[in-house]
Short mmCIF file of N, CA and C in Angstrom, two decimals:
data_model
loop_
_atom_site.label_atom_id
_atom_site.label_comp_id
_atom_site.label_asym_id
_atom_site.label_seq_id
_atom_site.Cartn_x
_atom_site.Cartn_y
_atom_site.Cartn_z
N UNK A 1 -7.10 9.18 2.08
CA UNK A 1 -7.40 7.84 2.55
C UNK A 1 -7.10 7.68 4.04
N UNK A 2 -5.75 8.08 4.38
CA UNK A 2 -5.62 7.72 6.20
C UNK A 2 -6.63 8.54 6.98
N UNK A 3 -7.07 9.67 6.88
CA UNK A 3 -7.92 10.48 7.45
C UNK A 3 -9.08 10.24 7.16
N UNK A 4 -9.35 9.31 6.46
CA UNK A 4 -11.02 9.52 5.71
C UNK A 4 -11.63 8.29 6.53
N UNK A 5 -12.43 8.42 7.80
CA UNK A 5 -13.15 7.92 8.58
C UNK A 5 -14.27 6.56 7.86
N UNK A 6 -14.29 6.88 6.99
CA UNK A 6 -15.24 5.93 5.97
C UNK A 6 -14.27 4.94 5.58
N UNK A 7 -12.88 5.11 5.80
CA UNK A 7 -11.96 4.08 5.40
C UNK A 7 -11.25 3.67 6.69
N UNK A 8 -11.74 2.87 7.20
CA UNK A 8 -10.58 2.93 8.70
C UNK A 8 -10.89 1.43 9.09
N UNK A 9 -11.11 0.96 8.31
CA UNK A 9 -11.05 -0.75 8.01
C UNK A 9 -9.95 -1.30 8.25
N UNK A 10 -9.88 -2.68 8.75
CA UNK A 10 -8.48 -3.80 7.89
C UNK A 10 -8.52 -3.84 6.78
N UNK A 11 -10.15 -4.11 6.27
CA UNK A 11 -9.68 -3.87 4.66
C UNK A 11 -9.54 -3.15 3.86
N UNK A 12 -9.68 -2.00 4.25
CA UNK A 12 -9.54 -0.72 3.27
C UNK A 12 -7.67 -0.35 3.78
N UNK A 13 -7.20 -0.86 4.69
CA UNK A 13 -5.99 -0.91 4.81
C UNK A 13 -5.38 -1.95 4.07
N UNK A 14 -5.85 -3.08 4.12
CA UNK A 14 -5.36 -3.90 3.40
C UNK A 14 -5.34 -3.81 2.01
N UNK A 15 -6.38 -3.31 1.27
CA UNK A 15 -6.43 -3.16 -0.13
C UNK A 15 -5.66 -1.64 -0.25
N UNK A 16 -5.45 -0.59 0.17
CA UNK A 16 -4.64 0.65 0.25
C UNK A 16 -3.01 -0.44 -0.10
N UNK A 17 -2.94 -0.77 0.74
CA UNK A 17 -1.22 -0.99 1.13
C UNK A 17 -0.90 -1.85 -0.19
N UNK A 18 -1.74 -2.81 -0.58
CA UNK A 18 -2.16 -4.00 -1.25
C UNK A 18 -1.26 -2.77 -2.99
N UNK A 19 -2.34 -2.16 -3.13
CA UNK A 19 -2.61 -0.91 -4.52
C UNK A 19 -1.32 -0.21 -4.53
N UNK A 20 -0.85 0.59 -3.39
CA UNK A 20 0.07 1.15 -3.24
C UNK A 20 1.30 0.14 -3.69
N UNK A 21 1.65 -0.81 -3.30
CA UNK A 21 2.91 -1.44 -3.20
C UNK A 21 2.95 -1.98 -4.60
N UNK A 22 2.12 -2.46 -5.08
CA UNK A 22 1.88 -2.76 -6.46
C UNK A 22 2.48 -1.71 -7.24
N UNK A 23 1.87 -0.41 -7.56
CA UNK A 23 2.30 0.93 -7.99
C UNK A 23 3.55 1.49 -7.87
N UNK A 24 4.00 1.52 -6.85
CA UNK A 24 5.16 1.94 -6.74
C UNK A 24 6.62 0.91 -7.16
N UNK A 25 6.12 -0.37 -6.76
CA UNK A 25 7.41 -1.15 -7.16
C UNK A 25 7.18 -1.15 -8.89
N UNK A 26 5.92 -1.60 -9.37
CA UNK A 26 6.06 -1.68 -10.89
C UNK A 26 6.39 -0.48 -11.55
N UNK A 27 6.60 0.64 -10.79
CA UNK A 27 7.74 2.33 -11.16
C UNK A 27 9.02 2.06 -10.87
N UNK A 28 9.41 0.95 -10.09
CA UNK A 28 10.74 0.83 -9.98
C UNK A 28 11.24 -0.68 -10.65
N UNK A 29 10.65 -1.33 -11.70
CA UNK A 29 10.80 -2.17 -12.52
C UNK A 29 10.72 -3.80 -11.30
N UNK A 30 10.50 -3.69 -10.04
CA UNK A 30 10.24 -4.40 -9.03
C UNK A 30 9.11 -5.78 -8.81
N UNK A 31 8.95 -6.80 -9.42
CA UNK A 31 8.15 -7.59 -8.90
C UNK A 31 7.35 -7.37 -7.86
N UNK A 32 5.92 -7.78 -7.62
CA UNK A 32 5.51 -7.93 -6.04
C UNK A 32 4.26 -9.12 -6.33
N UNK A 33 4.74 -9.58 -4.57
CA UNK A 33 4.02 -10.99 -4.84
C UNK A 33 3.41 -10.31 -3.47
N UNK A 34 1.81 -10.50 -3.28
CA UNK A 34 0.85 -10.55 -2.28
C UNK A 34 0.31 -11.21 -1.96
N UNK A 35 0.70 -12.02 -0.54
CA UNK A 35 -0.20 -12.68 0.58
C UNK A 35 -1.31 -12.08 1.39
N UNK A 36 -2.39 -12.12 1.20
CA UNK A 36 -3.09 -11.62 2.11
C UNK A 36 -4.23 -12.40 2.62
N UNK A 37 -5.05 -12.08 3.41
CA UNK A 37 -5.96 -12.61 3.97
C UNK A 37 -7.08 -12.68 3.26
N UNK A 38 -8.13 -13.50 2.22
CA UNK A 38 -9.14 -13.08 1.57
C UNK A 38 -9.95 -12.72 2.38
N UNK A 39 -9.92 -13.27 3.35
CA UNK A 39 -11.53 -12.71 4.41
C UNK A 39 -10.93 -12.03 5.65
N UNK A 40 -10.47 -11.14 5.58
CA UNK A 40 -9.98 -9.90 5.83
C UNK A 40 -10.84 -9.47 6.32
N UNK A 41 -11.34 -9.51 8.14
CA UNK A 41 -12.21 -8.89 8.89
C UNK A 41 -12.15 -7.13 8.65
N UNK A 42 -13.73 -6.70 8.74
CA UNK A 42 -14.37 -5.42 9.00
C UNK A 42 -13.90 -4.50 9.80
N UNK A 43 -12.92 -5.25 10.68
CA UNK A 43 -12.76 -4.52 12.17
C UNK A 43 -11.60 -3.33 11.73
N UNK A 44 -12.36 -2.27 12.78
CA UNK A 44 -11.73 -0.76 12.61
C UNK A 44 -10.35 -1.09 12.91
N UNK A 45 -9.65 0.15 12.29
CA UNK A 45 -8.53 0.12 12.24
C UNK A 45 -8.03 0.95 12.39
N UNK A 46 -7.81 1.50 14.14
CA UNK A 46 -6.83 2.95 14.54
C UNK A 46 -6.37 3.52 13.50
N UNK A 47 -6.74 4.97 13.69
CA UNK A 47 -5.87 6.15 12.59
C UNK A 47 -4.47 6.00 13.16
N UNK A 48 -4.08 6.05 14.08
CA UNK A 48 -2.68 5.92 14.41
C UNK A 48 -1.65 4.78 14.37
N UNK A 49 -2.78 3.98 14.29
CA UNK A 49 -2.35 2.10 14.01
C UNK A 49 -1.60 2.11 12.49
N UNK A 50 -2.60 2.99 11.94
CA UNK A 50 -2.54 2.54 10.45
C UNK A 50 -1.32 3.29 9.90
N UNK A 51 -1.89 4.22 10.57
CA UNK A 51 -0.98 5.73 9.51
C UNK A 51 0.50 5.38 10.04
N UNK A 52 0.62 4.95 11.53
CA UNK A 52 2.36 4.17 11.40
C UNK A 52 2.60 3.29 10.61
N UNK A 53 1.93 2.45 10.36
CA UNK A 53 2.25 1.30 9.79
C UNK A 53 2.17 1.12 8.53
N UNK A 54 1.08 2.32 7.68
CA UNK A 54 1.43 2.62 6.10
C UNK A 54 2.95 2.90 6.46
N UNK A 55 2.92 4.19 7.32
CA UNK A 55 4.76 5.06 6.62
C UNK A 55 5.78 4.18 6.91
N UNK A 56 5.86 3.32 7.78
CA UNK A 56 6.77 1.93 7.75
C UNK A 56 6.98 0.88 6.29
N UNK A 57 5.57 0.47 6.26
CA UNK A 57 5.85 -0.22 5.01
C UNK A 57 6.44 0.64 3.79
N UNK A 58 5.44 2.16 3.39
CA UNK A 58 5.84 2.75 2.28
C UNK A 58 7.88 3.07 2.41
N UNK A 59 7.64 3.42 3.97
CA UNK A 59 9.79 3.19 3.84
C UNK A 59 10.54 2.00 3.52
N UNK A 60 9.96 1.10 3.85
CA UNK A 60 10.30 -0.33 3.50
C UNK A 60 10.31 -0.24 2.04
N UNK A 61 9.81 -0.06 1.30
CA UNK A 61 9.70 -0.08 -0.19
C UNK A 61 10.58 1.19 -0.81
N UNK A 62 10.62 2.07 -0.01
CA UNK A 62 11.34 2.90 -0.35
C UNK A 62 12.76 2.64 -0.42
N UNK A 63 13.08 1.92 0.76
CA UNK A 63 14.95 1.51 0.85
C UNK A 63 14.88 0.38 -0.15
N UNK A 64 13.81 -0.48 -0.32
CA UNK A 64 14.22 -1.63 -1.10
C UNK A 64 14.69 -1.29 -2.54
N UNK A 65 13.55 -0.55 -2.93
CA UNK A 65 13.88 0.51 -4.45
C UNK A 65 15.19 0.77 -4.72
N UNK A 66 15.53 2.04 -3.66
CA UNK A 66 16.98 2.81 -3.57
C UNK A 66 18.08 1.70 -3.02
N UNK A 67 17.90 1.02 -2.17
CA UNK A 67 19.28 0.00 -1.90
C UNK A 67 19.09 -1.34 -2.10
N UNK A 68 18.40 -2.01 -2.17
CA UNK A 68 18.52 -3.43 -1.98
C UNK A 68 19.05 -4.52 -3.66
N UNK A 69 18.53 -3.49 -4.39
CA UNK A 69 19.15 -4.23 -5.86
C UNK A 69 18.10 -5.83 -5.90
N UNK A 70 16.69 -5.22 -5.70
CA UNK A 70 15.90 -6.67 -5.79
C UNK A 70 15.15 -7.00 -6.51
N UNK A 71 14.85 -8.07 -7.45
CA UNK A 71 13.77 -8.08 -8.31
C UNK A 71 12.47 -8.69 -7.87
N UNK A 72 12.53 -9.09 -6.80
CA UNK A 72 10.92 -9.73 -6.08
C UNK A 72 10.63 -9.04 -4.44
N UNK A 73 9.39 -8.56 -4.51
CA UNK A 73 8.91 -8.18 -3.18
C UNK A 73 7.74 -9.14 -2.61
N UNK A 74 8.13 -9.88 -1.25
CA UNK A 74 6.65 -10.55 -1.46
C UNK A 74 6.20 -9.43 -0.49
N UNK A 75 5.02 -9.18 0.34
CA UNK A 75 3.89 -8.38 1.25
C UNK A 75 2.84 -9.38 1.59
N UNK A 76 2.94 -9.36 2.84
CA UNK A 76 2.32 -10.19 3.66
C UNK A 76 1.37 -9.15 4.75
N UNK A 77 0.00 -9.31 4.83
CA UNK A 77 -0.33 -9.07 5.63
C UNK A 77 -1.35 -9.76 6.20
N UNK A 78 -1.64 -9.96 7.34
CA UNK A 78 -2.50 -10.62 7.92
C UNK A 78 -2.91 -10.19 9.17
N UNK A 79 -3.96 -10.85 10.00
CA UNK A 79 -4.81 -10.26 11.66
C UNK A 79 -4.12 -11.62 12.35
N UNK A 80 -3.85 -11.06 13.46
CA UNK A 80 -3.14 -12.29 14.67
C UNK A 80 -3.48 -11.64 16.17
N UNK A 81 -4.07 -12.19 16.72
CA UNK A 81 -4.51 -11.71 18.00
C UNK A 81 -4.38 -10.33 18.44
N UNK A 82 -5.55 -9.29 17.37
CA UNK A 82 -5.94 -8.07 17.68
C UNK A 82 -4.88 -6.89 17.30
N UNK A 83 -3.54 -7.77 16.26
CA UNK A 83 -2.37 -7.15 15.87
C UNK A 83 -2.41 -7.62 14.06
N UNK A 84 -2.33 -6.41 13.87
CA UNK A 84 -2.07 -6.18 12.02
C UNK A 84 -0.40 -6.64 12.00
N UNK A 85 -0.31 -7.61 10.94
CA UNK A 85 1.67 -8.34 11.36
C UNK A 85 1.33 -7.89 9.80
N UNK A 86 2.74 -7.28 9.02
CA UNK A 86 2.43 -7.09 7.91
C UNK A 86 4.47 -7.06 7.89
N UNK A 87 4.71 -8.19 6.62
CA UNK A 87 6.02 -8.72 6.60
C UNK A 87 6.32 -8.53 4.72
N UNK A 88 7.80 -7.54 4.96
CA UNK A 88 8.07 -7.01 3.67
C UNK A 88 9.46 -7.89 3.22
N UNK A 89 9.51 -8.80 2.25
CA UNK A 89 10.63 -9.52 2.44
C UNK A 89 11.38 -9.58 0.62
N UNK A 90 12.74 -8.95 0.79
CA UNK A 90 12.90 -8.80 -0.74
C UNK A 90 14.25 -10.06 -0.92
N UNK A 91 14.37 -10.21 -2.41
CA UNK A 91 15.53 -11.28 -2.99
C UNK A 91 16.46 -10.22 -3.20
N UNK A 92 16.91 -9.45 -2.72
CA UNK A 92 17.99 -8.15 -2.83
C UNK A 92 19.22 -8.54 -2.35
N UNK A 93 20.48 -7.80 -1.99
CA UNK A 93 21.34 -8.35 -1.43
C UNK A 93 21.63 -7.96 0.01
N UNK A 94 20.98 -7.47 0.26
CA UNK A 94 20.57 -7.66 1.86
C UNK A 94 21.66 -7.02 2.69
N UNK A 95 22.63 -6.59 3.82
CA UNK A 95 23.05 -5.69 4.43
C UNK A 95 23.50 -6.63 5.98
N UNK A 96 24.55 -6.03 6.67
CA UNK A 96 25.00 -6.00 7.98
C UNK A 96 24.33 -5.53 8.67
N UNK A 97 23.72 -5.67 9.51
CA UNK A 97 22.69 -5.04 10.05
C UNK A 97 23.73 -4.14 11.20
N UNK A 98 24.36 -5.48 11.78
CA UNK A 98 25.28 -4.60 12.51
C UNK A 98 26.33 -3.15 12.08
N UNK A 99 26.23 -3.38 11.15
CA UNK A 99 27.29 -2.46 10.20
C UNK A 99 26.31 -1.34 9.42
N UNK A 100 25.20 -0.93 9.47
CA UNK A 100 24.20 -0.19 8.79
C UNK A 100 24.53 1.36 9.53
N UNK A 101 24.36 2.38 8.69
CA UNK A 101 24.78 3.39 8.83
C UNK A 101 23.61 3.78 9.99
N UNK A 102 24.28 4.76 10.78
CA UNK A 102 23.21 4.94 12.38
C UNK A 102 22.95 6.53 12.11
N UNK A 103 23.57 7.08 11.08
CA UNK A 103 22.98 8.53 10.44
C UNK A 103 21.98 8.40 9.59
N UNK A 104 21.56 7.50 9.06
CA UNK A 104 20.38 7.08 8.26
C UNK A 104 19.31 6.76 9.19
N UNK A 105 18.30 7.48 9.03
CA UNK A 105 17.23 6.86 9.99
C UNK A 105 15.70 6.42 9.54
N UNK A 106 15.98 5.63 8.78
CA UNK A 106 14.62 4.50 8.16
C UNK A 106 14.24 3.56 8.86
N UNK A 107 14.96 2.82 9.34
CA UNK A 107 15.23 2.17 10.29
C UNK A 107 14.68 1.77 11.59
N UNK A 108 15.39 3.07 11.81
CA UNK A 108 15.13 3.70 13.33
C UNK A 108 13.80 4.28 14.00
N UNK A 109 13.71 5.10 12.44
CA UNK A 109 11.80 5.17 12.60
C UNK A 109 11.32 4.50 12.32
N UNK A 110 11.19 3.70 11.31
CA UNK A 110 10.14 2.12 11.53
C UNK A 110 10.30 1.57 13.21
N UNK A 111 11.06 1.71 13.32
CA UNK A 111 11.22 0.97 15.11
C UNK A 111 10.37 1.65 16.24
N UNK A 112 10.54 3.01 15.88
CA UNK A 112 10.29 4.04 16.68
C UNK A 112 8.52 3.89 16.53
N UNK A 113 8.15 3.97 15.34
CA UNK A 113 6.58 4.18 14.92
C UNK A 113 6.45 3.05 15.81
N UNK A 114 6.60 1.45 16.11
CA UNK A 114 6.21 0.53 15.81
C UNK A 114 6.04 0.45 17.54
N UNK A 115 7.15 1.07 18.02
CA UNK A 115 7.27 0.96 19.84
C UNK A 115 6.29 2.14 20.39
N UNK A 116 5.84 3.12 19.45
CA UNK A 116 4.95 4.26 19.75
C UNK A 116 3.93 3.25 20.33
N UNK A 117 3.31 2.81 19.30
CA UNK A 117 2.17 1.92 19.14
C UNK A 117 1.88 0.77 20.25
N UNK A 118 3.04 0.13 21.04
CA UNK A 118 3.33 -0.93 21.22
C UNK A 118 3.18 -2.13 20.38
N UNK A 119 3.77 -1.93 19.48
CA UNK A 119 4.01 -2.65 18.21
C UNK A 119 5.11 -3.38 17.98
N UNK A 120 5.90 -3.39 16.88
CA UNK A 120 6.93 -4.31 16.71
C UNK A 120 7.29 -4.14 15.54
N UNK A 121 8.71 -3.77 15.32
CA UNK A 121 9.72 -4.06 14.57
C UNK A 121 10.73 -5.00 13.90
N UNK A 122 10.65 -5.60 13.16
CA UNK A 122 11.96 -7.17 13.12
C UNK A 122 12.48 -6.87 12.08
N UNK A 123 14.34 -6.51 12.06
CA UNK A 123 14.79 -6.92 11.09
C UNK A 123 15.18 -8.15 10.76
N UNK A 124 15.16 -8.79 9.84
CA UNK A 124 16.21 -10.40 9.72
C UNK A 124 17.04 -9.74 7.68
N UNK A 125 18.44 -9.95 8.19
CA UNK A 125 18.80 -9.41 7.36
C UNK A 125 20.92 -9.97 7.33
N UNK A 126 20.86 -10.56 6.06
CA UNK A 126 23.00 -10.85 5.67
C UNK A 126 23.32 -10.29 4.66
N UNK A 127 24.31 -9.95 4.57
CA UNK A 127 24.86 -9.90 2.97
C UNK A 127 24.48 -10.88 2.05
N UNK A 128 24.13 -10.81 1.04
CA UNK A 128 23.74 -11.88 -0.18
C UNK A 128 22.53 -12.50 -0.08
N UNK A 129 21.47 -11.88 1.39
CA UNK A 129 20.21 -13.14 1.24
C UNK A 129 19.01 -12.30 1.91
N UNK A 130 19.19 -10.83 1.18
CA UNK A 130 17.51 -10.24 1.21
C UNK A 130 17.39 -9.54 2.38
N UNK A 131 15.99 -9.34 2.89
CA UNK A 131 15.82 -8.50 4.15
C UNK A 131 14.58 -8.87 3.87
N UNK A 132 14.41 -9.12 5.02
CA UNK A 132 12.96 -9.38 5.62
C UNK A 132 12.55 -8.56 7.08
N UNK A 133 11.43 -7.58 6.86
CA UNK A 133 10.96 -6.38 7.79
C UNK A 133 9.80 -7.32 7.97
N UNK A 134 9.60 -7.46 9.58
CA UNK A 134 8.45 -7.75 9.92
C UNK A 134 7.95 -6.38 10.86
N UNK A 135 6.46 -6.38 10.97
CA UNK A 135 5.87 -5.27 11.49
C UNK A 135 4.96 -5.72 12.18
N UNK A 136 4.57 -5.22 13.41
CA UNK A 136 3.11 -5.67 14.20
C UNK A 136 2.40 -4.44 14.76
N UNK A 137 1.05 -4.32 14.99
CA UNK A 137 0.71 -2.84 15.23
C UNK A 137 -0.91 -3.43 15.46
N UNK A 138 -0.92 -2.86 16.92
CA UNK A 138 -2.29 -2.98 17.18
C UNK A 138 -3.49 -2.85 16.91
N UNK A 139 -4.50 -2.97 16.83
CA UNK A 139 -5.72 -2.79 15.82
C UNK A 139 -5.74 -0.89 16.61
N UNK A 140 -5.02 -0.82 18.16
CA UNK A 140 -6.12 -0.12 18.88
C UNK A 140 -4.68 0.10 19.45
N UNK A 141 -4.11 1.36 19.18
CA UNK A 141 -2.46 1.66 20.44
C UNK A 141 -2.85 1.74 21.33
N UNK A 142 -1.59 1.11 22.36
CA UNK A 142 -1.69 1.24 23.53
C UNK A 142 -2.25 3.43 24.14
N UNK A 143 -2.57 3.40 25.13
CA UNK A 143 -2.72 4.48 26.00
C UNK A 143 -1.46 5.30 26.33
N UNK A 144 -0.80 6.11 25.46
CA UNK A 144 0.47 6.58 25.97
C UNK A 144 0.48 7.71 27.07
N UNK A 145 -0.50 7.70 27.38
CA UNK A 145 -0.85 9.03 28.62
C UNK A 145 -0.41 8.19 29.92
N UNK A 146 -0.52 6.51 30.03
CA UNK A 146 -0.55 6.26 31.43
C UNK A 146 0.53 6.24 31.92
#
C-alpha cells in the first residue's frame, strides 16, 4: 500500500489508517472511535508525507496497546491548509511527560519523522487523564536539500 502509486491519495490514506487502527486495537481488546472527513479530497499524498505519518500513528497505537491501560481510542483525521493533522487521543492513564523515559524512543521518532517533513508533533499528556498525540504533515515535504 505505501509504495503502490495507484494509492497515494488522502483517501486511500485515510481509509488505510482508518482499517488499520480498527484491526489492530480490536486485537488488543481496544475501542476505536473515528472522526474523519467524509469528503475527503483526491489530492495526492507524498510517499514520504504518508509513510511518516502511517509509522507515527501505527507507534501511537502501539504505546497505547503496551502502556496506556485504555479502553477508548478516538482517530481523527482531517485536511487543514495543505497539512494532513491526524490526532490520536486515548482514556488511558496517561504519563509525565516530563518524567518519560529518554532511552525509549517512540516519542522521539514521532517528533523526528514529523520535523523531517516540516511537520508537527504535540504531546498533551498527566497522570490519570489520557494522551493526546497530535500530528501534522504536509501533503508535499518541505525540500530538505536547500
Amino acid at each position: 500500500w505505501m509504495v503502490n502509486s495507484q494509492r497515494d491519495s488522502l483517501q486511500d490514506f485515510e481509509a488505510y489508517v482508518c482499517r488499520y487502527a480498527e484491526n489492530f486495537l480490536r486485537a488488543s481488546g481496544i475501542q476505536c472511535r473515528l472522526h474523519v472527513d467524509d469528503e475527503m479530497p483526491r489530492a495526492t499524498f507524498d510517499l514520504a508525507s504518508r509513510r511518516s505519518l502511517f509509522l507515527a500513528v501505527k507507534e501511537s497505537l502501539n504505546n497505547i496497546s503496551k502502556h496506556a491501560n485504555a479502553t477508548v481510542v478516538s482517530l481523527t483525521i482531517k485536511l487543514v491548509n495543505q497539512e494532513v493533522l491526524v490526532t490520536v487521543k486515548d482514556d488511558g492513564k496517561g504519563f509525565d511527560l516530563a518524567k518519560r523515559d529518554l532511552g525509549r524512543n517512540g516519542l522521539t521518532n514521532m517528533m523526528n519523522r514529523m520535523a523531517e517533513l516540516g511537520g508537527r508533533c504535540h504531546v498533551t499528556t498527566q497522570p490519570g487523564a489520557g494522551c493526546k498525540l497530535e500530528l501534522a504533515a504536509p501533503l508535499k515535504p518541505r525540500d530538505r536539500f536547500r
